[in-house]
Amino acid sequence: MSSLADTARLLADPTRAAFCQALLDDRAWTAGELARHAGVRPSTASEQLSRLVKGGLLAEERQGRHRYVRLASPEAAALIEALASYAPDTPRPRNLRQSVRLSAEARARTCYDHLAGQLGVALADAVIARNLVADDAGLAVTPEGRAWLAEALHYEHPQGSRRPLVRSCLDWTERRPHLAGALGAALCAAALDRSWVRRVGSGRAVRVTQAGREAFAELLGVVVEPVAP
């Protein structure tokens, strides 16, 4: 098992950190895709990915000759997102395309398997305001919240599950918590499956649809203003 110092050393490298942040979209990437994303040679990417896999931050999947990697667990994703939120400054866009992408991610994006950005924080505020989640001594789903999960999202938490039903994840753009845990994942899955949100391009950004604006308003009282294309 890696020590705290070992994990810190893994993430101290800019290339490895860029890989981990890219993988927060909860999708499997090839070494070649990550190499292009980080602007490094394929051989460099392969070496750095092997270190991340050995260190327990990434998991490897093989299909035939193809090698894919993804974040090893929700805990690994929470670590990456939390560290990103402590960065002193939001990265400045280098061109118009990057500016558009960063603006879209700030409005609404996925963080591993839950929703983040302004949308994610608004949803977190709403479940607490409606007493679906209590915030007395750490987050906890209330009996009303469990009933809401079953009725609105058709989700029941499996008995004996090691994943917490709800936990807080510090949002790196808003610097405030959004919802993670099984509740956050169930809400994100429902939003994608029911087309309340749609992915923007191949990144982490999502766009709230008209159906999503209606659903979020009806279910949680969250008003999402439409964004001009």
Tab-separated table of C-alpha atoms in Angstrom:
chain	number	residue	atom	x	y	z
A	1	MET	CA	0.000	0.000	0.000
A	2	SER	CA	1.341	3.442	-0.906
A	3	SER	CA	2.160	5.836	1.897
A	4	LEU	CA	0.958	9.433	1.953
A	5	ALA	CA	4.391	10.585	0.798
A	6	ASP	CA	4.363	8.091	-2.096
A	7	THR	CA	0.948	9.312	-3.254
A	8	ALA	CA	2.039	12.937	-2.945
A	9	ARG	CA	5.101	12.221	-5.080
A	10	LEU	CA	2.924	10.586	-7.726
A	11	LEU	CA	0.735	13.673	-8.062
A	12	ALA	CA	3.628	16.140	-7.862
A	13	ASP	CA	4.549	15.423	-11.481
A	14	PRO	CA	2.674	17.732	-13.934
A	15	THR	CA	2.179	14.984	-16.525
A	16	ARG	CA	0.767	12.487	-14.035
A	17	ALA	CA	-1.433	15.194	-12.507
A	18	ALA	CA	-2.770	16.090	-15.985
A	19	PHE	CA	-3.600	12.428	-16.625
A	20	CYS	CA	-5.532	12.129	-13.358
A	21	GLN	CA	-7.496	15.315	-13.977
A	22	ALA	CA	-8.444	14.170	-17.479
A	23	LEU	CA	-9.677	10.858	-16.067
A	24	LEU	CA	-12.139	12.652	-13.781
A	25	ASP	CA	-14.645	12.256	-16.636
A	26	ASP	CA	-15.104	8.629	-15.407
A	27	ARG	CA	-14.215	7.198	-18.800
A	28	ALA	CA	-11.401	4.881	-19.769
A	29	TRP	CA	-8.634	6.464	-21.866
A	30	THR	CA	-5.822	4.886	-23.848
A	31	ALA	CA	-2.203	5.830	-23.264
A	32	GLY	CA	-2.116	7.468	-26.697
A	33	GLU	CA	-5.139	9.640	-25.936
A	34	LEU	CA	-3.638	10.778	-22.647
A	35	ALA	CA	-0.277	11.422	-24.314
A	36	ARG	CA	-1.923	13.770	-26.815
A	37	HIS	CA	-3.921	15.425	-24.039
A	38	ALA	CA	-0.813	16.150	-21.969
A	39	GLY	CA	1.449	16.890	-24.935
A	40	VAL	CA	4.003	14.170	-24.181
A	41	ARG	CA	5.469	11.261	-26.130
A	42	PRO	CA	3.636	7.907	-26.014
A	43	SER	CA	6.640	6.258	-24.337
A	44	THR	CA	6.569	8.908	-21.610
A	45	ALA	CA	2.833	8.451	-21.114
A	46	SER	CA	3.202	4.676	-20.834
A	47	GLU	CA	5.912	4.993	-18.192
A	48	GLN	CA	3.973	7.531	-16.115
A	49	LEU	CA	0.730	5.563	-16.341
A	50	SER	CA	2.487	2.450	-15.079
A	51	ARG	CA	3.587	4.407	-12.015
A	52	LEU	CA	0.046	5.608	-11.362
A	53	VAL	CA	-1.332	2.078	-11.709
A	54	LYS	CA	1.335	0.684	-9.375
A	55	GLY	CA	0.585	3.471	-6.895
A	56	GLY	CA	-3.095	2.544	-6.804
A	57	LEU	CA	-4.513	5.751	-8.268
A	58	LEU	CA	-5.374	4.225	-11.647
A	59	ALA	CA	-6.752	0.855	-12.703
A	60	GLU	CA	-5.821	-0.827	-15.949
A	61	GLU	CA	-8.181	-2.591	-18.357
A	62	ARG	CA	-7.066	-4.532	-21.421
A	63	GLN	CA	-9.143	-5.391	-24.465
A	64	GLY	CA	-7.098	-7.349	-26.938
A	65	ARG	CA	-4.020	-5.323	-27.741
A	66	HIS	CA	-5.523	-2.129	-26.336
A	67	ARG	CA	-4.689	-0.863	-22.871
A	68	TYR	CA	-7.113	1.455	-21.105
A	69	VAL	CA	-6.779	3.209	-17.774
A	70	ARG	CA	-9.288	4.873	-15.495
A	71	LEU	CA	-9.327	6.187	-11.949
A	72	ALA	CA	-9.140	3.272	-9.535
A	73	SER	CA	-12.017	4.296	-7.267
A	74	PRO	CA	-14.363	7.085	-6.174
A	75	GLU	CA	-11.881	7.785	-3.362
A	76	ALA	CA	-9.121	8.414	-5.911
A	77	ALA	CA	-11.428	10.785	-7.803
A	78	ALA	CA	-12.309	12.661	-4.611
A	79	LEU	CA	-8.609	13.063	-3.833
A	80	ILE	CA	-7.852	14.532	-7.268
A	81	GLU	CA	-10.819	16.921	-7.165
A	82	ALA	CA	-10.005	18.052	-3.624
A	83	LEU	CA	-6.372	18.746	-4.490
A	84	ALA	CA	-7.445	20.681	-7.587
A	85	SER	CA	-9.688	22.871	-5.427
A	86	TYR	CA	-6.676	23.911	-3.343
A	87	ALA	CA	-4.777	25.203	-6.366
A	88	PRO	CA	-4.113	28.934	-5.842
A	89	ASP	CA	-5.638	30.042	-9.134
A	90	THR	CA	-8.041	28.756	-11.749
A	91	PRO	CA	-6.004	28.050	-14.897
A	92	ARG	CA	-6.142	30.859	-17.422
A	93	PRO	CA	-7.333	29.881	-20.891
A	94	ARG	CA	-4.682	30.045	-23.609
A	95	ASN	CA	-7.139	30.496	-26.478
A	96	LEU	CA	-10.826	30.945	-27.262
A	97	ARG	CA	-11.501	27.211	-27.479
A	98	GLN	CA	-10.042	26.592	-24.033
A	99	SER	CA	-11.938	29.581	-22.647
A	100	VAL	CA	-15.249	28.161	-23.905
A	101	ARG	CA	-14.427	24.732	-22.442
A	102	LEU	CA	-13.478	26.104	-19.018
A	103	SER	CA	-16.626	28.255	-18.891
A	104	ALA	CA	-18.773	25.242	-19.753
A	105	GLU	CA	-17.047	23.098	-17.106
A	106	ALA	CA	-17.549	25.817	-14.486
A	107	ARG	CA	-21.299	25.860	-15.212
A	108	ALA	CA	-21.844	22.095	-15.141
A	109	ARG	CA	-19.567	19.081	-15.460
A	110	THR	CA	-19.044	15.575	-14.228
A	111	CYS	CA	-16.599	14.874	-11.415
A	112	TYR	CA	-15.966	11.154	-11.764
A	113	ASP	CA	-19.567	9.841	-11.511
A	114	HIS	CA	-21.363	12.841	-9.982
A	115	LEU	CA	-22.283	16.386	-11.005
A	116	ALA	CA	-20.071	19.361	-10.261
A	117	GLY	CA	-19.673	23.036	-11.062
A	118	GLN	CA	-22.391	25.605	-10.432
A	119	LEU	CA	-25.049	22.970	-11.115
A	120	GLY	CA	-23.556	20.456	-8.696
A	121	VAL	CA	-23.253	23.012	-5.894
A	122	ALA	CA	-26.832	24.233	-6.472
A	123	LEU	CA	-28.124	20.660	-6.242
A	124	ALA	CA	-26.178	20.120	-3.009
A	125	ASP	CA	-27.676	23.272	-1.494
A	126	ALA	CA	-31.150	22.175	-2.590
A	127	VAL	CA	-31.126	18.711	-0.994
A	128	ILE	CA	-30.009	20.252	2.296
A	129	ALA	CA	-32.606	23.042	2.115
A	130	ARG	CA	-35.338	20.451	1.510
A	131	ASN	CA	-34.136	18.242	4.381
A	132	LEU	CA	-33.321	15.372	2.054
A	133	VAL	CA	-29.786	15.514	3.398
A	134	ALA	CA	-28.881	16.708	6.907
A	135	ASP	CA	-25.697	18.684	7.497
A	136	ASP	CA	-25.543	18.636	11.293
A	137	ALA	CA	-22.347	16.661	11.868
A	138	GLY	CA	-21.314	15.613	8.413
A	139	LEU	CA	-23.713	14.802	5.586
A	140	ALA	CA	-26.385	12.153	6.169
A	141	VAL	CA	-29.425	11.215	4.091
A	142	THR	CA	-32.646	11.695	6.055
A	143	PRO	CA	-35.633	9.298	5.962
A	144	GLU	CA	-37.305	11.823	3.638
A	145	GLY	CA	-34.213	11.709	1.466
A	146	ARG	CA	-34.272	7.916	1.208
A	147	ALA	CA	-37.934	8.058	0.180
A	148	TRP	CA	-37.090	10.738	-2.406
A	149	LEU	CA	-34.261	8.638	-3.795
A	150	ALA	CA	-36.557	5.654	-4.243
A	151	GLU	CA	-39.432	7.654	-5.739
A	152	ALA	CA	-37.627	10.232	-7.881
A	153	LEU	CA	-34.497	8.346	-8.901
A	154	HIS	CA	-35.594	4.707	-8.369
A	155	TYR	CA	-32.498	4.081	-6.267
A	156	GLU	CA	-32.141	2.023	-3.088
A	157	HIS	CA	-28.776	1.766	-1.413
A	158	PRO	CA	-27.630	-1.882	-1.266
A	159	GLN	CA	-27.227	-3.252	2.229
A	160	GLY	CA	-23.616	-3.805	3.127
A	161	SER	CA	-22.352	-1.463	0.412
A	162	ARG	CA	-18.910	-0.069	1.211
A	163	ARG	CA	-19.666	3.155	-0.609
A	164	PRO	CA	-21.190	5.886	1.579
A	165	LEU	CA	-24.706	6.916	0.649
A	166	VAL	CA	-23.672	10.559	0.545
A	167	ARG	CA	-20.527	12.522	1.122
A	168	SER	CA	-19.196	15.965	0.350
A	169	CYS	CA	-16.733	16.668	-2.479
A	170	LEU	CA	-15.051	20.080	-2.590
A	171	ASP	CA	-15.683	21.677	-5.979
A	172	TRP	CA	-12.505	23.053	-7.579
A	173	THR	CA	-14.225	25.878	-9.470
A	174	GLU	CA	-16.847	26.904	-6.912
A	175	ARG	CA	-14.696	26.236	-3.807
A	176	ARG	CA	-17.838	24.849	-2.176
A	177	PRO	CA	-19.081	21.266	-1.750
A	178	HIS	CA	-21.090	19.299	-4.260
A	179	LEU	CA	-22.658	15.874	-3.723
A	180	ALA	CA	-20.696	12.676	-4.070
A	181	GLY	CA	-21.245	9.161	-2.782
A	182	ALA	CA	-24.028	6.888	-3.986
A	183	LEU	CA	-26.602	9.710	-3.932
A	184	GLY	CA	-24.443	11.923	-6.127
A	185	ALA	CA	-23.807	9.041	-8.510
A	186	ALA	CA	-27.510	8.145	-8.694
A	187	LEU	CA	-28.457	11.749	-9.452
A	188	CYS	CA	-25.808	12.033	-12.172
A	189	ALA	CA	-26.790	8.690	-13.706
A	190	ALA	CA	-30.451	9.706	-13.800
A	191	ALA	CA	-29.567	13.082	-15.333
A	192	LEU	CA	-27.606	11.407	-18.138
A	193	ASP	CA	-30.016	8.505	-18.700
A	194	ARG	CA	-33.082	10.780	-18.798
A	195	SER	CA	-31.328	13.423	-20.932
A	196	TRP	CA	-31.564	16.101	-18.258
A	197	VAL	CA	-27.959	16.847	-19.156
A	198	ARG	CA	-25.924	16.047	-22.258
A	199	ARG	CA	-22.175	15.868	-22.613
A	200	VAL	CA	-20.478	18.727	-24.424
A	201	GLY	CA	-17.900	17.310	-26.826
A	202	SER	CA	-15.480	14.784	-25.406
A	203	GLY	CA	-14.672	16.598	-22.152
A	204	ARG	CA	-16.255	16.713	-18.713
A	205	ALA	CA	-18.661	19.586	-19.397
A	206	VAL	CA	-22.393	18.885	-19.602
A	207	ARG	CA	-25.255	21.066	-20.808
A	208	VAL	CA	-28.621	21.156	-19.051
A	209	THR	CA	-31.461	20.473	-21.475
A	210	GLN	CA	-34.983	21.886	-21.384
A	211	ALA	CA	-36.138	18.587	-19.869
A	212	GLY	CA	-33.401	18.947	-17.254
A	213	ARG	CA	-34.385	22.491	-16.361
A	214	GLU	CA	-37.948	21.303	-15.821
A	215	ALA	CA	-36.852	18.245	-13.819
A	216	PHE	CA	-34.431	20.087	-11.547
A	217	ALA	CA	-37.038	22.783	-10.883
A	218	GLU	CA	-39.778	20.244	-10.134
A	219	LEU	CA	-37.723	17.801	-8.069
A	220	LEU	CA	-35.482	20.183	-6.135
A	221	GLY	CA	-36.545	23.757	-6.879
A	222	VAL	CA	-33.269	24.454	-8.676
A	223	VAL	CA	-33.609	27.037	-11.456
A	224	VAL	CA	-31.088	26.622	-14.265
A	225	GLU	CA	-30.989	29.476	-16.728
A	226	PRO	CA	-30.583	28.468	-20.397
A	227	VAL	CA	-27.202	29.179	-21.934
A	228	ALA	CA	-26.970	30.700	-25.399
A	229	PRO	CA	-25.229	28.365	-27.855
